[in-house]
Amino acid sequence: MGSTDNFAFLLPAIMLVFGCTFLLLRRQGLREAGYWAAAYFLGVAAFSMPLLSGLFSPSILSPVADALFVSAFYFYSGALLFRFGRPGLVGGRLAFCGLSIVATSYSALVAENLPAELVINDLSCAALLTFAVAMSATHTRHVTDRLLLIIAALIVLDTVGRNVMLVFVVPSYGVSAEGFLSSNYDFMMQASASILSLLFGLAALGAAALDMITRYRDVADHDPLTGLLNRRGFDRTVAGRAGGAMGSVIICDIDAFKRVNDTLGHAAGDLVIRGLAGLLAAQLPKGAFAARFGGEEFVAFLPDITLAQAGAFANTIRLAFAAIDRSALGVDQAITASFGAAEHRPSDRSLHEQIGRADIALYAAKQAGRNRVMLEGEPPRDMPAIRIASVA
């Protein structure tokens, strides 16, 4: 068994492994993986054509392989465009593939011009990938994305360079379809395709795996009811801040929430919780973030905000929350919330010391009659504001 025969088995095996792996990722909900799986399975079929030479004439297998190759690159380009959120231009790419298949089939079956067939097929594949790389180059999100596009560009360069060298400069493609299978061109094609296919698949897998990890971490860090961060996500976000804990913290708690649940039911209680979460999310200044710490309690971190500014922000949220019309829930009085605020101190060893002082201020707000904002201090002081006790 010669080197070309080894490649004939090795390359489809490599591509089959990648195709099956991407198919499993597609079953896990990663839509992009479906494009990669289709591309690699088509590649398996294309590179397996020489294995059928004992059953069919190479002159028949050659245009079939051409059609499979260009179809594989249609899905490779589609995978890149989908990954980077670029327009798929499905109709245009399909029309281009159709023209390529017609041209290569004519070259192989009618004109019997092997060089023309090779050039048309290779450059069609390269054009599909070049289009996807050009459309996606400015939309990468991380280093894995950039690596994926670099390898795609290398595949284009390899394809174009191989055609220039082995077709035009030093013709090495054989004189017939049978001769092609034992030619230097076929060996070079399968050797470079094996290496680049392996690198391309690994880069695509790495990018897909990073997306999956990010997605699962995002789910793990967020509260499913409100979409805000949970306590774990809040701590991770604080730890990742370059500016540390400089700023102010607000803690808020819905007043008499147990009575809301007991009177209106848990479904209505969830709507009330979402209402407060929505106000927080909509009003947070740039760089700030909020979390649901549990039940009806929320914590917001406002970077580079003074205590007075934090108190004013909390009061805006308090007034807006109390003013929500909940008559559809059968409520004719306001549902209110109490707030406690604290700012960073040089002596704070962590944000949790600041949160602790805000929690003391919140407790003071509850003790003072609820529906108010209290600022940290010894004792905590009331934030002068208009009180809303009910709504029409």
GROMACS .gro file of C-alpha atoms in nm:
model
  392
    1MET     CA    1   0.000   0.000   0.000
    2GLY     CA    2   0.152   0.331  -0.108
    3SER     CA    3   0.143   0.674   0.051
    4THR     CA    4  -0.159   0.779  -0.153
    5ASP     CA    5  -0.346   0.469  -0.042
    6ASN     CA    6  -0.266   0.554   0.319
    7PHE     CA    7  -0.412   0.900   0.271
    8ALA     CA    8  -0.716   0.746   0.102
    9PHE     CA    9  -0.802   0.581   0.434
   10LEU     CA   10  -0.656   0.837   0.675
   11LEU     CA   11  -0.828   1.152   0.552
   12PRO     CA   12  -1.186   1.016   0.543
   13ALA     CA   13  -1.128   0.868   0.891
   14ILE     CA   14  -1.016   1.206   1.029
   15MET     CA   15  -1.309   1.385   0.873
   16LEU     CA   16  -1.555   1.119   0.990
   17VAL     CA   17  -1.444   1.168   1.351
   18PHE     CA   18  -1.497   1.544   1.322
   19GLY     CA   19  -1.834   1.497   1.151
   20CYS     CA   20  -1.959   1.268   1.428
   21THR     CA   21  -1.827   1.502   1.699
   22PHE     CA   22  -2.002   1.802   1.548
   23LEU     CA   23  -2.319   1.599   1.508
   24LEU     CA   24  -2.314   1.529   1.882
   25LEU     CA   25  -2.268   1.901   1.951
   26ARG     CA   26  -2.565   1.974   1.725
   27ARG     CA   27  -2.775   1.740   1.933
   28GLN     CA   28  -2.673   1.947   2.236
   29GLY     CA   29  -2.836   2.252   2.077
   30LEU     CA   30  -2.536   2.418   1.906
   31ARG     CA   31  -2.688   2.508   1.567
   32GLU     CA   32  -2.356   2.605   1.412
   33ALA     CA   33  -2.232   2.247   1.462
   34GLY     CA   34  -2.487   2.122   1.208
   35TYR     CA   35  -2.305   2.309   0.930
   36TRP     CA   36  -1.969   2.168   1.036
   37ALA     CA   37  -2.109   1.815   1.057
   38ALA     CA   38  -2.259   1.836   0.707
   39ALA     CA   39  -1.933   1.976   0.567
   40TYR     CA   40  -1.718   1.703   0.717
   41PHE     CA   41  -1.956   1.421   0.617
   42LEU     CA   42  -1.956   1.552   0.259
   43GLY     CA   43  -1.577   1.569   0.277
   44VAL     CA   44  -1.570   1.205   0.388
   45ALA     CA   45  -1.779   1.110   0.086
   46ALA     CA   46  -1.562   1.315  -0.153
   47PHE     CA   47  -1.228   1.176  -0.034
   48SER     CA   48  -1.373   0.823  -0.030
   49MET     CA   49  -1.441   0.825  -0.403
   50PRO     CA   50  -1.099   0.670  -0.490
   51LEU     CA   51  -1.191   0.373  -0.272
   52LEU     CA   52  -1.470   0.296  -0.520
   53SER     CA   53  -1.242   0.294  -0.825
   54GLY     CA   54  -1.269  -0.085  -0.841
   55LEU     CA   55  -1.645  -0.060  -0.881
   56PHE     CA   56  -1.684   0.250  -1.098
   57SER     CA   57  -1.483   0.422  -1.365
   58PRO     CA   58  -1.265   0.707  -1.234
   59SER     CA   59  -1.407   0.926  -1.510
   60ILE     CA   60  -1.747   0.889  -1.342
   61LEU     CA   61  -1.619   0.918  -0.984
   62SER     CA   62  -1.425   1.235  -1.057
   63PRO     CA   63  -1.723   1.470  -1.125
   64VAL     CA   64  -1.912   1.312  -0.835
   65ALA     CA   65  -1.617   1.393  -0.607
   66ASP     CA   66  -1.609   1.747  -0.749
   67ALA     CA   67  -1.977   1.796  -0.662
   68LEU     CA   68  -1.922   1.661  -0.311
   69PHE     CA   69  -1.618   1.886  -0.256
   70VAL     CA   70  -1.797   2.205  -0.358
   71SER     CA   71  -2.097   2.103  -0.147
   72ALA     CA   72  -1.869   2.050   0.152
   73PHE     CA   73  -1.722   2.396   0.107
   74TYR     CA   74  -2.071   2.540   0.078
   75PHE     CA   75  -2.131   2.415   0.434
   76TYR     CA   76  -1.784   2.520   0.555
   77SER     CA   77  -1.855   2.874   0.438
   78GLY     CA   78  -2.205   2.852   0.585
   79ALA     CA   79  -2.063   2.746   0.922
   80LEU     CA   80  -1.833   3.049   0.931
   81LEU     CA   81  -2.104   3.291   0.822
   82PHE     CA   82  -2.347   3.152   1.080
   83ARG     CA   83  -2.086   3.159   1.356
   84PHE     CA   84  -2.004   3.524   1.302
   85GLY     CA   85  -2.361   3.635   1.244
   86ARG     CA   86  -2.308   3.732   0.881
   87PRO     CA   87  -2.568   3.714   0.601
   88GLY     CA   88  -2.581   3.360   0.464
   89LEU     CA   89  -2.671   3.462   0.106
   90VAL     CA   90  -2.794   3.105   0.062
   91GLY     CA   91  -2.942   3.158  -0.283
   92GLY     CA   92  -2.627   3.316  -0.423
   93ARG     CA   93  -2.396   3.053  -0.278
   94LEU     CA   94  -2.619   2.769  -0.398
   95ALA     CA   95  -2.629   2.917  -0.750
   96PHE     CA   96  -2.250   2.947  -0.746
   97CYS     CA   97  -2.217   2.580  -0.641
   98GLY     CA   98  -2.458   2.474  -0.915
   99LEU     CA   99  -2.256   2.656  -1.182
  100SER     CA  100  -1.936   2.502  -1.048
  101ILE     CA  101  -2.084   2.150  -1.062
  102VAL     CA  102  -2.207   2.204  -1.418
  103ALA     CA  103  -1.867   2.339  -1.526
  104THR     CA  104  -1.664   2.058  -1.368
  105SER     CA  105  -1.902   1.793  -1.499
  106TYR     CA  106  -1.873   1.936  -1.850
  107SER     CA  107  -1.492   1.945  -1.822
  108ALA     CA  108  -1.478   1.585  -1.699
  109LEU     CA  109  -1.745   1.415  -1.909
  110VAL     CA  110  -1.768   1.619  -2.229
  111ALA     CA  111  -1.444   1.809  -2.280
  112GLU     CA  112  -1.241   1.544  -2.093
  113ASN     CA  113  -1.011   1.824  -1.980
  114LEU     CA  114  -0.868   1.722  -1.643
  115PRO     CA  115  -0.668   2.043  -1.575
  116ALA     CA  116  -0.979   2.255  -1.634
  117GLU     CA  117  -1.182   2.030  -1.406
  118LEU     CA  118  -0.922   2.057  -1.126
  119VAL     CA  119  -0.885   2.433  -1.153
  120ILE     CA  120  -1.259   2.502  -1.166
  121ASN     CA  121  -1.336   2.276  -0.870
  122ASP     CA  122  -1.048   2.390  -0.650
  123LEU     CA  123  -1.095   2.759  -0.716
  124SER     CA  124  -1.472   2.730  -0.661
  125CYS     CA  125  -1.408   2.579  -0.319
  126ALA     CA  126  -1.151   2.848  -0.245
  127ALA     CA  127  -1.393   3.122  -0.355
  128LEU     CA  128  -1.665   2.999  -0.118
  129LEU     CA  129  -1.424   2.997   0.175
  130THR     CA  130  -1.269   3.332   0.077
  131PHE     CA  131  -1.613   3.492   0.075
  132ALA     CA  132  -1.689   3.362   0.425
  133VAL     CA  133  -1.351   3.472   0.564
  134ALA     CA  134  -1.383   3.820   0.412
  135MET     CA  135  -1.736   3.862   0.550
  136SER     CA  136  -1.635   3.741   0.897
  137ALA     CA  137  -1.289   3.892   0.948
  138THR     CA  138  -1.407   4.196   1.146
  139HIS     CA  139  -1.655   4.006   1.364
  140THR     CA  140  -1.429   3.781   1.571
  141ARG     CA  141  -1.492   3.769   1.947
  142HIS     CA  142  -1.186   3.593   2.084
  143VAL     CA  143  -0.853   3.438   1.985
  144THR     CA  144  -1.014   3.104   1.890
  145ASP     CA  145  -1.228   3.283   1.632
  146ARG     CA  146  -0.922   3.451   1.484
  147LEU     CA  147  -0.735   3.120   1.470
  148LEU     CA  148  -1.029   2.961   1.290
  149LEU     CA  149  -1.026   3.231   1.021
  150ILE     CA  150  -0.647   3.213   0.987
  151ILE     CA  151  -0.664   2.839   0.918
  152ALA     CA  152  -0.949   2.896   0.670
  153ALA     CA  153  -0.728   3.150   0.493
  154LEU     CA  154  -0.442   2.898   0.488
  155ILE     CA  155  -0.674   2.647   0.319
  156VAL     CA  156  -0.750   2.907   0.052
  157LEU     CA  157  -0.380   2.984   0.002
  158ASP     CA  158  -0.295   2.614  -0.014
  159THR     CA  159  -0.565   2.550  -0.272
  160VAL     CA  160  -0.468   2.841  -0.494
  161GLY     CA  161  -0.094   2.781  -0.454
  162ARG     CA  162  -0.126   2.411  -0.530
  163ASN     CA  163  -0.311   2.490  -0.852
  164VAL     CA  164  -0.054   2.744  -0.961
  165MET     CA  165   0.242   2.514  -0.890
  166LEU     CA  166   0.115   2.171  -0.991
  167VAL     CA  167  -0.119   2.266  -1.274
  168PHE     CA  168   0.040   2.569  -1.440
  169VAL     CA  169   0.408   2.577  -1.335
  170VAL     CA  170   0.495   2.208  -1.301
  171PRO     CA  171   0.207   2.004  -1.442
  172SER     CA  172   0.170   1.700  -1.215
  173TYR     CA  173  -0.193   1.605  -1.248
  174GLY     CA  174  -0.164   1.311  -1.485
  175VAL     CA  175  -0.315   1.283  -1.828
  176SER     CA  176  -0.640   1.111  -1.732
  177ALA     CA  177  -0.872   1.049  -1.440
  178GLU     CA  178  -0.694   0.719  -1.379
  179GLY     CA  179  -0.355   0.888  -1.390
  180PHE     CA  180  -0.473   1.160  -1.153
  181LEU     CA  181  -0.522   0.911  -0.867
  182SER     CA  182  -0.151   0.823  -0.877
  183SER     CA  183  -0.024   1.174  -0.958
  184ASN     CA  184   0.186   1.411  -0.750
  185TYR     CA  185  -0.110   1.649  -0.752
  186ASP     CA  186  -0.337   1.397  -0.583
  187PHE     CA  187  -0.070   1.316  -0.325
  188MET     CA  188  -0.008   1.684  -0.249
  189MET     CA  189  -0.381   1.751  -0.229
  190GLN     CA  190  -0.444   1.473   0.019
  191ALA     CA  191  -0.132   1.549   0.226
  192SER     CA  192  -0.213   1.918   0.268
  193ALA     CA  193  -0.584   1.845   0.310
  194SER     CA  194  -0.508   1.599   0.592
  195ILE     CA  195  -0.306   1.855   0.787
  196LEU     CA  196  -0.533   2.151   0.725
  197SER     CA  197  -0.852   1.952   0.778
  198LEU     CA  198  -0.720   1.839   1.116
  199LEU     CA  199  -0.626   2.197   1.215
  200PHE     CA  200  -0.953   2.339   1.080
  201GLY     CA  201  -1.159   2.083   1.269
  202LEU     CA  202  -0.968   2.137   1.592
  203ALA     CA  203  -1.006   2.516   1.567
  204ALA     CA  204  -1.378   2.484   1.493
  205LEU     CA  205  -1.421   2.241   1.783
  206GLY     CA  206  -1.229   2.475   2.012
  207ALA     CA  207  -1.447   2.770   1.914
  208ALA     CA  208  -1.766   2.564   1.954
  209ALA     CA  209  -1.653   2.426   2.290
  210LEU     CA  210  -1.577   2.778   2.413
  211ASP     CA  211  -1.927   2.885   2.309
  212MET     CA  212  -2.079   2.590   2.495
  213ILE     CA  213  -1.878   2.669   2.809
  214THR     CA  214  -1.979   3.035   2.789
  215ARG     CA  215  -2.344   2.940   2.742
  216TYR     CA  216  -2.348   2.702   3.037
  217ARG     CA  217  -2.160   2.948   3.256
  218ASP     CA  218  -2.407   3.217   3.159
  219VAL     CA  219  -2.694   2.989   3.264
  220ALA     CA  220  -2.515   2.906   3.589
  221ASP     CA  221  -2.452   3.274   3.668
  222HIS     CA  222  -2.803   3.407   3.604
  223ASP     CA  223  -3.134   3.382   3.783
  224PRO     CA  224  -3.385   3.204   3.556
  225LEU     CA  225  -3.687   3.403   3.681
  226THR     CA  226  -3.552   3.756   3.634
  227GLY     CA  227  -3.254   3.721   3.400
  228LEU     CA  228  -3.038   3.912   3.649
  229LEU     CA  229  -2.721   3.768   3.794
  230ASN     CA  230  -2.754   3.525   4.082
  231ARG     CA  231  -2.527   3.538   4.389
  232ARG     CA  232  -2.262   3.325   4.218
  233GLY     CA  233  -2.269   3.539   3.905
  234PHE     CA  234  -2.254   3.856   4.114
  235ASP     CA  235  -1.941   3.736   4.294
  236ARG     CA  236  -1.777   3.633   3.965
  237THR     CA  237  -1.856   3.969   3.807
  238VAL     CA  238  -1.715   4.158   4.106
  239ALA     CA  239  -1.400   3.944   4.101
  240GLY     CA  240  -1.352   4.019   3.731
  241ARG     CA  241  -1.375   4.396   3.768
  242ALA     CA  242  -1.051   4.580   3.703
  243GLY     CA  243  -1.161   4.869   3.926
  244GLY     CA  244  -1.233   4.653   4.230
  245ALA     CA  245  -1.519   4.751   4.459
  246MET     CA  246  -1.494   5.130   4.424
  247GLY     CA  247  -1.850   5.260   4.421
  248SER     CA  248  -2.175   5.204   4.609
  249VAL     CA  249  -2.400   4.909   4.683
  250ILE     CA  250  -2.779   4.906   4.707
  251ILE     CA  251  -2.984   4.629   4.865
  252CYS     CA  252  -3.360   4.623   4.814
  253ASP     CA  253  -3.631   4.397   4.944
  254ILE     CA  254  -4.000   4.386   4.853
  255ASP     CA  255  -4.209   4.483   5.154
  256ALA     CA  256  -4.437   4.220   5.310
  257PHE     CA  257  -4.372   3.986   5.020
  258LYS     CA  258  -4.501   3.679   5.207
  259ARG     CA  259  -4.840   3.848   5.225
  260VAL     CA  260  -4.822   3.911   4.849
  261ASN     CA  261  -4.763   3.540   4.786
  262ASP     CA  262  -5.027   3.430   5.036
  263THR     CA  263  -5.289   3.670   4.900
  264LEU     CA  264  -5.222   3.666   4.527
  265GLY     CA  265  -5.044   3.333   4.477
  266HIS     CA  266  -4.691   3.250   4.372
  267ALA     CA  267  -4.748   3.318   4.002
  268ALA     CA  268  -4.849   3.677   4.081
  269GLY     CA  269  -4.559   3.698   4.327
  270ASP     CA  270  -4.323   3.605   4.045
  271LEU     CA  271  -4.466   3.888   3.834
  272VAL     CA  272  -4.401   4.133   4.117
  273ILE     CA  273  -4.042   4.010   4.147
  274ARG     CA  274  -3.992   4.044   3.772
  275GLY     CA  275  -4.132   4.397   3.791
  276LEU     CA  276  -3.865   4.509   4.037
  277ALA     CA  277  -3.592   4.323   3.848
  278GLY     CA  278  -3.700   4.489   3.524
  279LEU     CA  279  -3.682   4.836   3.678
  280LEU     CA  280  -3.334   4.768   3.812
  281ALA     CA  281  -3.208   4.633   3.480
  282ALA     CA  282  -3.355   4.924   3.284
  283GLN     CA  283  -3.225   5.198   3.513
  284LEU     CA  284  -2.874   5.069   3.592
  285PRO     CA  285  -2.604   5.313   3.481
  286LYS     CA  286  -2.323   5.201   3.249
  287GLY     CA  287  -2.091   4.952   3.414
  288ALA     CA  288  -2.335   4.871   3.697
  289PHE     CA  289  -2.488   4.528   3.754
  290ALA     CA  290  -2.757   4.377   3.972
  291ALA     CA  291  -2.833   4.035   4.113
  292ARG     CA  292  -3.118   3.851   4.275
  293PHE     CA  293  -2.965   3.722   4.596
  294GLY     CA  294  -3.265   3.509   4.681
  295GLY     CA  295  -3.641   3.534   4.722
  296GLU     CA  296  -3.740   3.898   4.694
  297GLU     CA  297  -3.398   4.047   4.776
  298PHE     CA  298  -3.182   4.223   4.516
  299VAL     CA  299  -2.833   4.372   4.526
  300ALA     CA  300  -2.697   4.629   4.281
  301PHE     CA  301  -2.338   4.749   4.250
  302LEU     CA  302  -2.290   5.100   4.110
  303PRO     CA  303  -1.924   5.166   4.025
  304ASP     CA  304  -1.780   5.513   4.089
  305ILE     CA  305  -2.111   5.634   4.238
  306THR     CA  306  -2.123   5.829   4.565
  307LEU     CA  307  -2.354   5.739   4.852
  308ALA     CA  308  -2.582   6.036   4.779
  309GLN     CA  309  -2.606   5.940   4.412
  310ALA     CA  310  -2.678   5.578   4.507
  311GLY     CA  311  -2.955   5.697   4.740
  312ALA     CA  312  -3.109   5.906   4.462
  313PHE     CA  313  -3.093   5.610   4.225
  314ALA     CA  314  -3.257   5.381   4.482
  315ASN     CA  315  -3.530   5.635   4.542
  316THR     CA  316  -3.605   5.654   4.168
  317ILE     CA  317  -3.649   5.277   4.160
  318ARG     CA  318  -3.859   5.285   4.480
  319LEU     CA  319  -4.101   5.543   4.344
  320ALA     CA  320  -4.134   5.369   4.006
  321PHE     CA  321  -4.194   5.029   4.168
  322ALA     CA  322  -4.463   5.161   4.404
  323ALA     CA  323  -4.636   5.340   4.117
  324ILE     CA  324  -4.687   5.027   3.905
  325ASP     CA  325  -5.055   4.966   3.837
  326ARG     CA  326  -5.132   4.613   3.955
  327SER     CA  327  -5.509   4.628   3.924
  328ALA     CA  328  -5.495   4.335   3.681
  329LEU     CA  329  -5.369   4.125   3.972
  330GLY     CA  330  -5.660   4.236   4.189
  331VAL     CA  331  -5.444   4.476   4.392
  332ASP     CA  332  -5.577   4.825   4.470
  333GLN     CA  333  -5.285   4.933   4.688
  334ALA     CA  334  -4.919   4.984   4.614
  335ILE     CA  335  -4.669   4.705   4.659
  336THR     CA  336  -4.356   4.875   4.784
  337ALA     CA  337  -3.990   4.800   4.845
  338SER     CA  338  -3.731   4.917   5.096
  339PHE     CA  339  -3.369   5.002   5.016
  340GLY     CA  340  -3.038   5.025   5.196
  341ALA     CA  341  -2.727   5.189   5.047
  342ALA     CA  342  -2.359   5.191   5.138
  343GLU     CA  343  -2.042   5.316   4.971
  344HIS     CA  344  -1.688   5.186   4.953
  345ARG     CA  345  -1.449   5.256   5.240
  346PRO     CA  346  -1.069   5.234   5.219
  347SER     CA  347  -1.075   4.986   5.506
  348ASP     CA  348  -1.306   4.744   5.322
  349ARG     CA  349  -1.134   4.414   5.253
  350SER     CA  350  -1.407   4.299   5.015
  351LEU     CA  351  -1.734   4.413   4.865
  352HIS     CA  352  -1.918   4.194   5.115
  353GLU     CA  353  -1.829   4.435   5.399
  354GLN     CA  354  -1.998   4.709   5.198
  355ILE     CA  355  -2.296   4.480   5.135
  356GLY     CA  356  -2.315   4.413   5.508
  357ARG     CA  357  -2.346   4.784   5.586
  358ALA     CA  358  -2.611   4.824   5.312
  359ASP     CA  359  -2.799   4.532   5.468
  360ILE     CA  360  -2.798   4.706   5.807
  361ALA     CA  361  -2.938   5.018   5.637
  362LEU     CA  362  -3.207   4.804   5.471
  363TYR     CA  363  -3.304   4.659   5.808
  364ALA     CA  364  -3.332   5.013   5.942
  365ALA     CA  365  -3.562   5.101   5.649
  366LYS     CA  366  -3.786   4.808   5.742
  367GLN     CA  367  -3.788   4.909   6.107
  368ALA     CA  368  -3.871   5.270   6.017
  369GLY     CA  369  -4.191   5.167   5.840
  370ARG     CA  370  -4.083   5.025   5.501
  371ASN     CA  371  -4.111   5.191   5.158
  372ARG     CA  372  -3.806   5.409   5.211
  373VAL     CA  373  -3.435   5.442   5.134
  374MET     CA  374  -3.184   5.441   5.419
  375LEU     CA  375  -2.820   5.535   5.382
  376GLU     CA  376  -2.547   5.371   5.585
  377GLY     CA  377  -2.433   5.541   5.904
  378GLU     CA  378  -2.442   5.504   6.281
  379PRO     CA  379  -2.736   5.501   6.293
  380PRO     CA  380  -2.845   5.476   5.927
  381ARG     CA  381  -3.014   5.794   5.805
  382ASP     CA  382  -3.331   5.833   5.607
  383MET     CA  383  -3.314   5.956   5.248
  384PRO     CA  384  -3.560   6.251   5.232
  385ALA     CA  385  -3.822   6.157   4.974
  386ILE     CA  386  -4.190   6.159   4.891
  387ARG     CA  387  -4.365   5.845   5.017
  388ILE     CA  388  -4.622   5.662   4.806
  389ALA     CA  389  -4.865   5.458   5.011
  390SER     CA  390  -5.119   5.363   4.745
  391VAL     CA  391  -5.213   5.396   4.382
  392ALA     CA  392  -5.544   5.466   4.217
   0.00000   0.00000   0.00000
